GROMACS .gro file of C-alpha atoms in nm:
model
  199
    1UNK     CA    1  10.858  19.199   9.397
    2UNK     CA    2  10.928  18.841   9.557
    3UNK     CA    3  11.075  18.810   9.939
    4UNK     CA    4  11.368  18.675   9.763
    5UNK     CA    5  11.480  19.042   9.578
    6UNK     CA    6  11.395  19.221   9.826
    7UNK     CA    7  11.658  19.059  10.074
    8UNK     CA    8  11.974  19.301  10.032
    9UNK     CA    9  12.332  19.185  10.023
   10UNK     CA   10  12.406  19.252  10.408
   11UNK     CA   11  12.059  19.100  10.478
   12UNK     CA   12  12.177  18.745  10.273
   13UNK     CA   13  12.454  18.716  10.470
   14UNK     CA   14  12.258  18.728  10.813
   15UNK     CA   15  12.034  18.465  10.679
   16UNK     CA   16  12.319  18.245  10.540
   17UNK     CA   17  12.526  18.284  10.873
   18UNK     CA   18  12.171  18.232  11.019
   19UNK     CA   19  12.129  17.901  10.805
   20UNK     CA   20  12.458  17.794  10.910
   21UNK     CA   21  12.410  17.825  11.259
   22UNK     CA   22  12.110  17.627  11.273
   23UNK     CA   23  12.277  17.341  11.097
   24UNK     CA   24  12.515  17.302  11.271
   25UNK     CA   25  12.358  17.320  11.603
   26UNK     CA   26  12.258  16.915  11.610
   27UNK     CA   27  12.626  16.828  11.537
   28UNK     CA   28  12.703  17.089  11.863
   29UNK     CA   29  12.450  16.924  12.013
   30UNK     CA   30  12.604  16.624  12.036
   31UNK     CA   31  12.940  16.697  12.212
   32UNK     CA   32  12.954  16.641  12.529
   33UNK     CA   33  12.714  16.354  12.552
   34UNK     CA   34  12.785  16.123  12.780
   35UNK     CA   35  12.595  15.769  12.864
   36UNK     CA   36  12.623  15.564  13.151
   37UNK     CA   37  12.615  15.198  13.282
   38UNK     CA   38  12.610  15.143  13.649
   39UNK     CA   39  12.548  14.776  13.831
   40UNK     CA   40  12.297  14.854  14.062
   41UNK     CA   41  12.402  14.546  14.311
   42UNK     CA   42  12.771  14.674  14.254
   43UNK     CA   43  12.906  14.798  14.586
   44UNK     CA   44  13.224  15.039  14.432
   45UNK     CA   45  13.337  15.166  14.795
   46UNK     CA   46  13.503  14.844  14.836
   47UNK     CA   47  13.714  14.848  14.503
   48UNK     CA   48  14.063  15.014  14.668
   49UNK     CA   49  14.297  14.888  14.355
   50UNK     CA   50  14.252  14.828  13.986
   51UNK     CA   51  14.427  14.789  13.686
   52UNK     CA   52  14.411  14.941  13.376
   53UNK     CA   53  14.430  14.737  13.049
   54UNK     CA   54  14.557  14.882  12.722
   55UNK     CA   55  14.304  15.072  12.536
   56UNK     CA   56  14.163  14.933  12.225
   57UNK     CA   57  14.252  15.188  11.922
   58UNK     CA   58  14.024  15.233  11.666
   59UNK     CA   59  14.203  15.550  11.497
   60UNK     CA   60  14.472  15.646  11.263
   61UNK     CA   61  14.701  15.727  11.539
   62UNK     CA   62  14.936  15.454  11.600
   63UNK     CA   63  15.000  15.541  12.016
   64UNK     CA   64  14.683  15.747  12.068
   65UNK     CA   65  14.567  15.464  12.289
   66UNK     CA   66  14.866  15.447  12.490
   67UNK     CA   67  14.877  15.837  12.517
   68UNK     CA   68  14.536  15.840  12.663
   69UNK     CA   69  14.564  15.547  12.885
   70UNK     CA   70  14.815  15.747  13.082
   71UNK     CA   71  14.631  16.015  13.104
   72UNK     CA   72  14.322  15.783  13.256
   73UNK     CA   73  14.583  15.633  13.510
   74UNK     CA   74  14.721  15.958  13.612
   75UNK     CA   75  14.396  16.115  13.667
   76UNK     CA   76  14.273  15.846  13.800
   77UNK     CA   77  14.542  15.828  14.085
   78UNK     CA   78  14.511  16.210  14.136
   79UNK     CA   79  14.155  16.099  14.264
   80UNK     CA   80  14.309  16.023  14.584
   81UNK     CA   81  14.033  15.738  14.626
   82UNK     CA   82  14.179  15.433  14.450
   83UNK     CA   83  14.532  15.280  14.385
   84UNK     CA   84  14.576  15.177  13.998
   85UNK     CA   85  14.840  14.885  13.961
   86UNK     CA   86  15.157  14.995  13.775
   87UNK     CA   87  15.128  14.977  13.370
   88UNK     CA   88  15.455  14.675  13.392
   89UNK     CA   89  15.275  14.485  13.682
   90UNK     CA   90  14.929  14.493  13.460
   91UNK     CA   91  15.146  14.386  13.134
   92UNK     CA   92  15.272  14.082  13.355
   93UNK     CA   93  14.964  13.992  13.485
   94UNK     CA   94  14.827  14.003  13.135
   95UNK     CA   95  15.079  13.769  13.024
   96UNK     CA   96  15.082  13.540  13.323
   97UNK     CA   97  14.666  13.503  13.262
   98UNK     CA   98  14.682  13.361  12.909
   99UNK     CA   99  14.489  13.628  12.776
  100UNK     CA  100  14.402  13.609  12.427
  101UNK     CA  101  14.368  14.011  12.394
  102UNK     CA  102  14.506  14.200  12.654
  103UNK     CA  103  14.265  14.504  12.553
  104UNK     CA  104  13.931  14.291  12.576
  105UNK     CA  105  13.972  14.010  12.811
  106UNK     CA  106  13.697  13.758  12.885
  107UNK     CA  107  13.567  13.729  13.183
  108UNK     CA  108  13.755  13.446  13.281
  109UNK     CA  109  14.040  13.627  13.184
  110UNK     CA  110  13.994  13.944  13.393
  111UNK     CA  111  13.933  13.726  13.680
  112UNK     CA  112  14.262  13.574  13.681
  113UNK     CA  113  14.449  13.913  13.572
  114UNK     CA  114  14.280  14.056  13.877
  115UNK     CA  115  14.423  13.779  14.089
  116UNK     CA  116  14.745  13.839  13.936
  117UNK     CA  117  14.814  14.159  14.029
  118UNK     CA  118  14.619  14.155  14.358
  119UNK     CA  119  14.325  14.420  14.228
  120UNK     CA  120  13.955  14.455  14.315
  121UNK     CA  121  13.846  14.538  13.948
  122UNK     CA  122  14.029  14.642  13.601
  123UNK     CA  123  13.928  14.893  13.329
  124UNK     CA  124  13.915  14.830  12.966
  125UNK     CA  125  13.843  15.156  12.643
  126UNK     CA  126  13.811  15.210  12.361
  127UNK     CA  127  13.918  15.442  12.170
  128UNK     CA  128  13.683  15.567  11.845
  129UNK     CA  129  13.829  15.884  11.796
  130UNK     CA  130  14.138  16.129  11.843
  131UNK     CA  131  14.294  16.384  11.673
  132UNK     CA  132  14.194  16.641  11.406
  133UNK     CA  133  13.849  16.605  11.207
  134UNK     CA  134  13.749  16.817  10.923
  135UNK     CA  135  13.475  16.989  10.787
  136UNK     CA  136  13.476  17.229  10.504
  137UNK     CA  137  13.753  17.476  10.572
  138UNK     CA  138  13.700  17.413  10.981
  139UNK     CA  139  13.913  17.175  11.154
  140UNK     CA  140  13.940  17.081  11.559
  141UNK     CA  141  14.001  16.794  11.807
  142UNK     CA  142  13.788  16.585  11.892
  143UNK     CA  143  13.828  16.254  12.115
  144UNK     CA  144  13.523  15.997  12.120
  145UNK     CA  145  13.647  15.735  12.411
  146UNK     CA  146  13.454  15.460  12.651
  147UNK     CA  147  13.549  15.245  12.937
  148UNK     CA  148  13.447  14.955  13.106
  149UNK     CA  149  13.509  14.826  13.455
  150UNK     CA  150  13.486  14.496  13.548
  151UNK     CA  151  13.479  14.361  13.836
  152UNK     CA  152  13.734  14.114  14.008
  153UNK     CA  153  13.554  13.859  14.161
  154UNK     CA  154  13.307  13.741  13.936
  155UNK     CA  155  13.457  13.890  13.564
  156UNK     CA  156  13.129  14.068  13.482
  157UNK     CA  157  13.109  14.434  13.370
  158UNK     CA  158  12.967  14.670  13.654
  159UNK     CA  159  13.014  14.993  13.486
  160UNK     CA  160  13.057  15.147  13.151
  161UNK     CA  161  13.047  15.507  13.018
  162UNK     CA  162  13.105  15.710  12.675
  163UNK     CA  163  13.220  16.045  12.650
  164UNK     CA  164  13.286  16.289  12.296
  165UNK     CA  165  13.451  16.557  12.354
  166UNK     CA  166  13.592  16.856  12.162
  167UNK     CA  167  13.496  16.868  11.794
  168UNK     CA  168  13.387  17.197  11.539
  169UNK     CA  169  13.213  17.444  11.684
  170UNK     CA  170  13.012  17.720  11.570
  171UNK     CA  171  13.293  17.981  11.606
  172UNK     CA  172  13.493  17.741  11.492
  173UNK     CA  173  13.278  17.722  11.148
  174UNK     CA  174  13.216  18.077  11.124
  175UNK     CA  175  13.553  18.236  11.216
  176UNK     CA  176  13.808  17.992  11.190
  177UNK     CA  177  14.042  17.824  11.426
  178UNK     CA  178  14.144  17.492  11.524
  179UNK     CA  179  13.934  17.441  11.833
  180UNK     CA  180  14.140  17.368  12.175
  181UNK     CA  181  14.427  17.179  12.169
  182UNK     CA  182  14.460  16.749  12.174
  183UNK     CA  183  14.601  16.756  12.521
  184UNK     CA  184  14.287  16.999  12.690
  185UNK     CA  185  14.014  16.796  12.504
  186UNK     CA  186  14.186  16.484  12.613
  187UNK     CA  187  14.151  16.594  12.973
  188UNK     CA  188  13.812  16.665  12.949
  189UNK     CA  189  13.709  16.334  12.806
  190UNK     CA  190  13.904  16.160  13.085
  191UNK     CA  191  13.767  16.369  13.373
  192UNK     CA  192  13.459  16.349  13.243
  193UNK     CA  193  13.427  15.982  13.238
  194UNK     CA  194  13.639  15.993  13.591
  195UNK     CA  195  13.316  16.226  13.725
  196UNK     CA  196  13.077  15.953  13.590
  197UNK     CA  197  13.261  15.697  13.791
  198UNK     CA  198  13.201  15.864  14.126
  199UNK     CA  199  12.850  16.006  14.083
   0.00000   0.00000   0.00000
């Protein structure tokens, strides 16, 4: 008698759910991640105001961009630490600058939109990901953003940081259920990166 017929019914299914786990633990794995830039010779106590550009938008989701953008500014401003330039001030200054692509200037460009609207530094993103992803009968939220500052004075970039968050779980595979909701995993991304920022 082989290993393979001796393995009862309630016995496959542990190994199955057991063969499912471990597959999906490198996809689990990866949530979460986050990577970091950070100028060494960059001195961020002195930046007291920055702008924030719109967010390039690599998804499906025609306003996602602009929906998460907000949310950046707003936490961003809750900080208590640094004033962020109104989003109609920025859109001037974007305009007044020349800039080819208000979501990635040069950094020519960001130099003058800085001295437009009278701030330290700006922040650029990108957004990869946002909304609902798929896989098998699972679905969740998932948000896969990153951010660049650069600073005023000189155009260059001084930090820059990646964050996924959200995404299938292993409950999520093995019991259903749509994971958290856009809005929560969309906090977490942007407080995430916001933690990053002050470290």
């Amino acid at each position: 008698m082989t290993l393979l017929t001796r393995i009862t019914g309630t016995s496959r299914l542990k190994y199955a759910l057991l063969a499912v786990a471990l597959l999906s633990l490198n996809a689990c794995a990866a949530l979460g991640k986050t990577d970091v830039y950070r100028d060494s010779n960059m001195d961020f106590g002195s930046l007291h105001t920055v702008a924030v550009l719109p967010f390039t938008n690599l998804t499906k989701e025609q306003q996602a961009n602009d929906r998460v953008r907000d949310v950046f500014t707003s936490e961003l401003m809750a900080t208590g630490g640094i004033y962020v330039v109104p989003a109609g001030e920025v859109a001037r200054g974007i305009v007044a600058a020349g800039a080819g692509s208000p979501s990635t200037p040069t950094s020519e460009e960001a130099m003058k939109i800085c001295k437009n609207v009278k701030a330290d530094a700006l922040f650029t993103g990108t957004l990869r990901e946002y909304g609902e992803i798929r896989s098998g009968t699972a679905s969740a939220n998932a948000i896969v953003l990153s951010i660049q500052l650069m600073e005023g004075q000189t155009g260059r970039v001084v930090w820059s940081a990646d964050t996924t968050q959200g995404g299938i779980t292993l409950k999520d595979r093995l019991l259903g259920g749509g994971g958290q909701p856009l809005n929560i995993v969309t906090q977490k991304a942007v407080n995430d990166l916001i933690k990053k920022l002050f470290e």
